[in-house]
Amino acid sequence: MKKRVLTFLIFLLGLSSLVFAEGSLKVVAAYGGKEKIFQQFTKDTGIKVDFIDMSSGELLSKLEAEQGKPSADVWFGGGLDSFIAAKNKGLLEKYVSPEMAEVPLKYRDKDGYWSGVSLVLVGFMVNNDILEEKGLKAPKTWADLAKPEYRDEVIMANPAISGTNYALVHNLIQALGEEKAWAYFEELGKNIPFLAKRGGEPPLKVTSGEFGVAVIPMSGEFILMEGKYPVTTIYPEDMIPWVPAGMAIFKNAENLDEAKKFIDWALSEKGQIVIRDEDPRAMVRNGVEIPKSIKTVDMSKLVNIDIERLGTEREQVLNEWKSRFGNKAK
C-alpha cells in the first residue's frame, strides 16, 4: 500500500512539473542580452518564452494593423514614446504589479499600463582610427557633433523607427525649445548622409570603420565593444538625453497570467539584477546599483523631461522630422 501511495505521489509530482513547464509566453523584444534574460526567467518560473526582435516604431504600426488581436503577449524594451502612444490608442493591458511599489512614479505609468525596465541614456561612439586618420577630435557635446568638420562622418538611426533616437530628438526639443532645437537638427543633418533603419545599426557601422561617429544608446552591449574594437563611447558633457526602456502587456494577450508573471519577475530585485547584468544599464527599481561597466555617468546631466510629452507629441514631432529629413531615410 505504501508503495502504491509513493508511486501515485511521484506521478502527481511529475504531472505538476509537466503542467508547470508547459506555460508559454510570446514576447516582442528590443533589448540586449534578451536570450539569457529569458532563459533565466524560464529557469525561475518554468514558463517558456518565444520572442522576436522588433523596433518600437515598427511594432506600434503592427499593433494598429492587428486591430486588437496581438500576435504576442508582452512588449519588452524599446522607446517609451511608442508605449505611451499605444496606451492612448487602447492597445495595452492595465496591470499594476506589486513590484511597482519599488519603482519611482517618474519611471512608470501612473495608471499601470506600462513600466520602465531600465534607463536608456544617449551618447556617442567614435572610431579612434578613423578620427586619427582624418585629424578629428572626438565630440564632447551635442554642439560639437554639428560642427562642419564631421561632414558625412555621423550616423544615427531614423527617429521614426528607433525609440532611442526619437527620445533624443524630443529631449533636445524640451531642453532647447522648438526653434533652437530644429535649427540644431538642420546643422546636424548636414553631417549625416543617411539615417539607419535600426537603433543598433550605427554602432556596428562605427566598429566596422564605415563612420567616425555614431549616436548610440549607452547600454553595456555597446560600451563593452571598447574592448573588442578601436572605439570609445562618450557621455555628452552638456546634457544627456534619456528615456526609460518600456515594458507592457498587450491588450487581449493570449497568455495573460504568464505575462503578469513576467512583469512581476522583471521588476523584482532578482529580475532587475539579472537584466542589468546581461545588458548593463541603470535600472528603475530602488536600490539596484548602477553597473560599473557603463562607466561613471553624471546623472545630474540627464535632461529634465516631461515623459508624457514623448507620447502625446510623437506624431507632430515625427511629421516635422520627416518634412525636414525624410530624404535621408534609407
Coordinates of C-alpha atoms in Angstrom, one line a residue:
M1 CA 0.0 0.0 0.0
K2 CA 2.8 2.4 1.0
K3 CA 4.5 1.6 -2.3
R4 CA 1.3 2.4 -4.3
V5 CA 0.9 5.7 -2.4
L6 CA 4.5 6.6 -3.1
T7 CA 4.2 5.8 -6.8
F8 CA 1.0 7.9 -7.0
L9 CA 2.7 10.9 -5.3
I10 CA 5.6 10.6 -7.7
F11 CA 3.1 10.5 -10.6
L12 CA 1.4 13.7 -9.3
L13 CA 4.7 15.5 -8.8
G14 CA 5.7 14.6 -12.4
L15 CA 2.3 15.7 -13.7
S16 CA 2.5 19.1 -11.8
S17 CA 6.0 19.7 -13.1
L18 CA 4.9 18.9 -16.6
V19 CA 2.0 21.3 -16.4
F20 CA 4.3 24.0 -14.9
A21 CA 6.8 23.6 -17.8
E22 CA 4.0 23.9 -20.4
G23 CA 3.4 27.6 -19.6
S24 CA 4.4 29.8 -22.5
L25 CA 4.8 33.4 -23.4
K26 CA 5.3 35.3 -26.6
V27 CA 7.4 38.4 -26.4
V28 CA 8.3 41.2 -28.8
A29 CA 11.7 42.4 -27.6
A30 CA 14.1 45.2 -28.3
Y31 CA 16.7 44.6 -25.6
G32 CA 20.3 43.5 -25.4
G33 CA 21.0 40.1 -23.8
K34 CA 17.4 39.0 -24.2
E35 CA 18.2 35.4 -24.9
K36 CA 19.9 34.9 -21.5
I37 CA 17.3 37.1 -19.7
F38 CA 14.5 34.9 -21.0
Q39 CA 16.5 31.7 -20.2
Q40 CA 16.8 32.8 -16.5
F41 CA 13.1 33.7 -16.4
T42 CA 12.2 30.3 -17.7
K43 CA 14.5 28.7 -15.2
D44 CA 12.9 30.7 -12.3
T45 CA 9.3 30.1 -13.4
G46 CA 9.1 27.2 -15.8
I47 CA 7.4 29.5 -18.4
K48 CA 8.9 29.1 -21.9
V49 CA 9.5 32.2 -24.0
D50 CA 9.2 32.6 -27.7
F51 CA 10.4 36.0 -28.9
I52 CA 11.0 38.2 -32.0
D53 CA 13.1 41.3 -32.2
M54 CA 11.4 44.5 -33.4
S55 CA 11.9 48.2 -33.1
S56 CA 9.3 50.2 -31.2
G57 CA 8.1 52.3 -34.2
E58 CA 7.7 49.2 -36.3
L59 CA 5.8 47.4 -33.6
L60 CA 3.4 50.3 -33.0
S61 CA 2.4 50.2 -36.7
K62 CA 2.0 46.5 -36.5
L63 CA -0.2 46.8 -33.4
E64 CA -2.5 49.2 -35.1
A65 CA -2.8 46.9 -38.1
E66 CA -3.7 44.0 -35.9
Q67 CA -6.8 45.8 -34.6
G68 CA -6.9 44.4 -31.1
K69 CA -5.7 40.9 -31.9
P70 CA -2.0 41.0 -31.0
S71 CA 0.4 38.2 -32.1
A72 CA 2.3 38.4 -28.8
D73 CA 1.7 38.8 -25.1
V74 CA 4.5 41.1 -23.8
W75 CA 6.4 44.1 -25.1
F76 CA 9.9 44.2 -23.6
G77 CA 12.2 47.1 -24.3
G78 CA 12.1 49.9 -26.8
G79 CA 11.3 53.6 -26.8
L80 CA 8.7 54.8 -24.3
D81 CA 7.0 57.2 -26.8
S82 CA 5.5 54.2 -28.6
F83 CA 4.3 52.7 -25.3
I84 CA 2.5 56.0 -24.4
A85 CA 1.0 56.2 -27.9
A86 CA -0.1 52.5 -27.6
K87 CA -1.7 53.2 -24.2
N88 CA -3.6 56.2 -25.6
K89 CA -4.8 54.1 -28.5
G90 CA -6.2 51.4 -26.2
L91 CA -3.6 48.7 -27.2
L92 CA -2.2 47.9 -23.8
E93 CA -3.5 45.9 -20.8
K94 CA -3.6 47.6 -17.4
Y95 CA -1.6 45.7 -14.8
V96 CA -0.3 47.1 -11.5
S97 CA 2.4 44.7 -10.4
P98 CA 3.0 44.6 -6.7
E99 CA 6.7 45.1 -7.6
M100 CA 5.8 48.6 -8.9
A101 CA 5.8 49.9 -5.4
E102 CA 9.6 49.9 -5.6
V103 CA 9.7 51.8 -9.0
P104 CA 9.6 55.6 -8.8
L105 CA 6.5 57.1 -10.5
K106 CA 8.6 59.0 -12.9
Y107 CA 9.7 55.7 -14.5
R108 CA 6.2 54.1 -14.8
D109 CA 2.7 54.9 -16.0
K110 CA 0.5 56.3 -13.2
D111 CA -2.4 54.2 -14.5
G112 CA -0.4 50.9 -14.7
Y113 CA -0.4 50.4 -18.4
W114 CA 3.4 50.3 -18.8
S115 CA 6.5 50.4 -16.7
G116 CA 10.1 51.3 -17.4
V117 CA 12.6 48.4 -17.0
S118 CA 15.9 50.4 -17.2
L119 CA 17.1 53.8 -18.3
V120 CA 18.4 54.3 -21.9
L121 CA 20.9 57.1 -22.0
V122 CA 22.0 58.6 -25.3
G123 CA 25.6 59.4 -26.2
F124 CA 28.3 58.9 -28.8
M125 CA 30.6 56.2 -30.1
V126 CA 33.7 57.1 -32.1
N127 CA 36.1 55.1 -34.1
N128 CA 39.5 56.2 -32.9
D129 CA 41.4 55.1 -36.0
I130 CA 39.0 57.0 -38.3
L131 CA 39.2 60.2 -36.3
E132 CA 43.0 60.0 -36.1
E133 CA 43.3 59.3 -39.8
K134 CA 41.2 62.3 -40.6
G135 CA 42.7 64.6 -38.0
L136 CA 39.4 64.9 -36.0
K137 CA 38.9 65.2 -32.2
A138 CA 36.1 63.2 -30.6
P139 CA 33.0 65.3 -30.0
K140 CA 32.3 66.1 -26.3
T141 CA 28.9 67.9 -26.6
W142 CA 25.9 68.0 -28.9
A143 CA 27.1 71.3 -30.3
D144 CA 30.4 69.6 -31.2
L145 CA 28.5 66.9 -33.2
A146 CA 27.0 69.5 -35.5
K147 CA 30.4 71.1 -36.4
P148 CA 31.2 71.1 -40.2
E149 CA 34.4 69.0 -39.7
Y150 CA 32.2 66.0 -39.1
R151 CA 30.5 66.2 -42.5
D152 CA 29.4 62.7 -43.6
E153 CA 31.0 61.1 -40.6
V154 CA 28.0 60.9 -38.3
I155 CA 25.4 58.1 -38.3
M156 CA 22.2 57.8 -36.3
A157 CA 19.0 55.8 -36.6
N158 CA 15.8 57.2 -38.0
P159 CA 13.7 58.5 -35.1
A160 CA 10.5 57.3 -36.8
I161 CA 11.8 53.7 -36.3
S162 CA 14.2 53.9 -33.3
G163 CA 12.6 54.9 -29.9
T164 CA 16.0 55.8 -28.6
N165 CA 16.6 58.3 -31.4
Y166 CA 13.1 59.7 -31.1
A167 CA 13.8 60.2 -27.4
L168 CA 17.0 62.1 -28.4
V169 CA 15.1 64.4 -30.7
H170 CA 12.3 65.2 -28.1
N171 CA 14.8 65.6 -25.2
L172 CA 16.6 68.3 -27.2
I173 CA 13.3 69.9 -28.1
Q174 CA 12.4 70.1 -24.5
A175 CA 15.8 71.3 -23.4
L176 CA 16.4 73.9 -26.1
G177 CA 12.9 74.8 -27.2
E178 CA 11.3 74.2 -30.6
E179 CA 13.1 76.9 -32.6
K180 CA 16.6 76.3 -31.3
A181 CA 16.2 72.5 -31.5
W182 CA 15.1 72.4 -35.1
A183 CA 17.9 74.8 -36.0
Y184 CA 20.3 72.5 -34.4
F185 CA 19.0 69.4 -36.2
E186 CA 19.3 71.3 -39.5
E187 CA 23.0 71.7 -38.8
L188 CA 23.5 68.2 -37.5
G189 CA 21.6 66.8 -40.6
K190 CA 24.4 68.2 -42.8
N191 CA 26.8 65.7 -41.2
I192 CA 24.5 62.7 -41.6
P193 CA 24.5 61.2 -45.1
F194 CA 21.6 58.9 -44.3
L195 CA 19.5 57.6 -41.4
A196 CA 19.9 54.0 -40.3
K197 CA 16.9 51.7 -40.0
R198 CA 17.6 50.3 -36.6
G199 CA 18.9 51.7 -33.3
G200 CA 21.6 49.0 -33.2
E201 CA 23.0 49.7 -36.7
P202 CA 25.0 52.9 -36.0
P203 CA 27.4 51.4 -33.5
L204 CA 28.0 48.5 -35.9
K205 CA 28.9 50.9 -38.7
V206 CA 31.3 52.7 -36.4
T207 CA 33.0 49.5 -35.3
S208 CA 33.4 48.4 -38.9
G209 CA 35.0 51.7 -39.8
E210 CA 32.3 52.9 -42.1
F211 CA 31.7 56.1 -40.0
G212 CA 33.7 58.0 -37.5
V213 CA 30.9 58.9 -35.1
A214 CA 27.6 57.3 -34.1
V215 CA 24.7 58.4 -31.9
I216 CA 24.0 55.4 -29.7
P217 CA 22.1 54.1 -26.7
M218 CA 24.7 54.0 -23.9
S219 CA 24.0 50.4 -22.9
G220 CA 26.5 47.9 -21.8
E221 CA 26.1 46.0 -25.0
F222 CA 27.7 48.8 -26.9
I223 CA 30.0 50.2 -24.3
L224 CA 31.7 46.8 -23.9
M225 CA 32.6 47.0 -27.6
E226 CA 35.5 49.2 -26.5
G227 CA 37.4 46.0 -25.5
K228 CA 36.9 44.4 -29.0
Y229 CA 37.3 47.3 -31.4
P230 CA 39.2 50.6 -31.7
V231 CA 36.2 52.6 -30.4
T232 CA 35.4 54.9 -27.5
T233 CA 31.9 55.6 -26.0
I234 CA 31.2 59.1 -24.7
Y235 CA 28.6 60.6 -22.4
P236 CA 27.9 64.2 -23.7
E237 CA 29.3 66.8 -21.3
D238 CA 26.5 69.3 -21.8
M239 CA 23.4 67.2 -21.4
I240 CA 22.4 63.5 -21.6
P241 CA 19.1 62.7 -23.4
W242 CA 17.4 59.7 -21.9
V243 CA 14.2 57.6 -21.7
P244 CA 13.0 54.6 -19.8
A245 CA 13.1 51.3 -21.8
G246 CA 9.5 50.3 -21.6
M247 CA 7.6 47.1 -20.8
A248 CA 3.9 46.3 -21.1
I249 CA 1.3 43.6 -21.7
F250 CA -0.7 43.8 -25.0
K251 CA -4.5 44.2 -24.8
N252 CA -6.2 40.8 -25.4
A253 CA -2.9 38.9 -24.7
E254 CA -3.5 35.2 -25.1
N255 CA -1.2 34.2 -22.2
L256 CA -2.3 36.9 -19.7
D257 CA -1.3 35.1 -16.4
E258 CA 2.2 34.3 -17.8
A259 CA 2.5 37.9 -19.0
K260 CA 1.8 39.2 -15.5
K261 CA 4.4 36.8 -14.0
F262 CA 7.0 38.2 -16.4
I263 CA 6.2 41.8 -15.4
D264 CA 6.5 40.8 -11.7
W265 CA 9.8 39.0 -12.3
A266 CA 11.3 41.7 -14.4
L267 CA 10.6 44.4 -11.8
S268 CA 11.6 42.2 -8.8
E269 CA 15.0 42.7 -7.3
K270 CA 16.3 39.4 -8.7
G271 CA 14.9 40.1 -12.2
Q272 CA 16.3 43.6 -12.2
I273 CA 19.8 42.3 -11.4
V274 CA 19.6 39.6 -14.0
I275 CA 18.5 42.1 -16.7
R276 CA 21.1 44.6 -15.6
D277 CA 23.9 42.0 -15.7
E278 CA 23.0 40.8 -19.2
D279 CA 22.8 44.3 -20.6
P280 CA 24.3 46.7 -18.2
R281 CA 22.2 49.9 -17.6
A282 CA 20.9 52.0 -14.8
M283 CA 17.7 50.1 -13.6
V284 CA 14.4 51.5 -12.5
R285 CA 14.0 49.7 -9.2
N286 CA 15.0 51.4 -6.0
G287 CA 18.3 50.0 -4.5
V288 CA 19.6 48.3 -7.6
E289 CA 23.2 49.6 -8.2
I290 CA 24.3 51.2 -11.4
P291 CA 26.8 48.7 -13.0
K292 CA 30.4 49.8 -13.2
S293 CA 30.7 48.6 -16.8
I294 CA 28.6 51.5 -18.1
K295 CA 31.4 53.9 -16.9
T296 CA 31.0 56.8 -14.5
V297 CA 27.9 58.7 -15.6
D298 CA 26.9 62.1 -14.1
M299 CA 23.1 61.5 -13.6
S300 CA 22.7 65.2 -12.9
K301 CA 23.3 65.8 -16.6
L302 CA 20.2 64.0 -17.6
V303 CA 17.7 66.3 -19.4
N304 CA 14.7 67.3 -17.3
I305 CA 11.9 66.0 -19.4
D306 CA 8.1 65.6 -19.3
I307 CA 7.7 61.9 -20.1
E308 CA 4.1 62.2 -21.2
R309 CA 5.0 64.7 -24.0
L310 CA 7.1 61.9 -25.6
G311 CA 3.9 60.1 -26.4
T312 CA 1.4 62.9 -26.9
E313 CA 3.6 64.9 -29.3
R314 CA 5.1 61.9 -31.1
E315 CA 3.1 62.3 -34.4
Q316 CA 3.7 66.0 -34.5
V317 CA 7.5 65.7 -34.0
L318 CA 7.9 62.9 -36.4
N319 CA 5.9 64.7 -39.1
E320 CA 8.2 67.7 -38.7
W321 CA 11.3 65.5 -38.8
K322 CA 10.0 63.8 -42.0
S323 CA 9.3 67.1 -43.7
R324 CA 12.9 68.2 -43.0
F325 CA 14.9 64.9 -43.2
G326 CA 12.7 62.4 -45.0
N327 CA 15.1 62.3 -47.9
K328 CA 17.8 60.8 -45.6
A329 CA 15.7 57.8 -44.6
K330 CA 17.0 54.6 -46.2

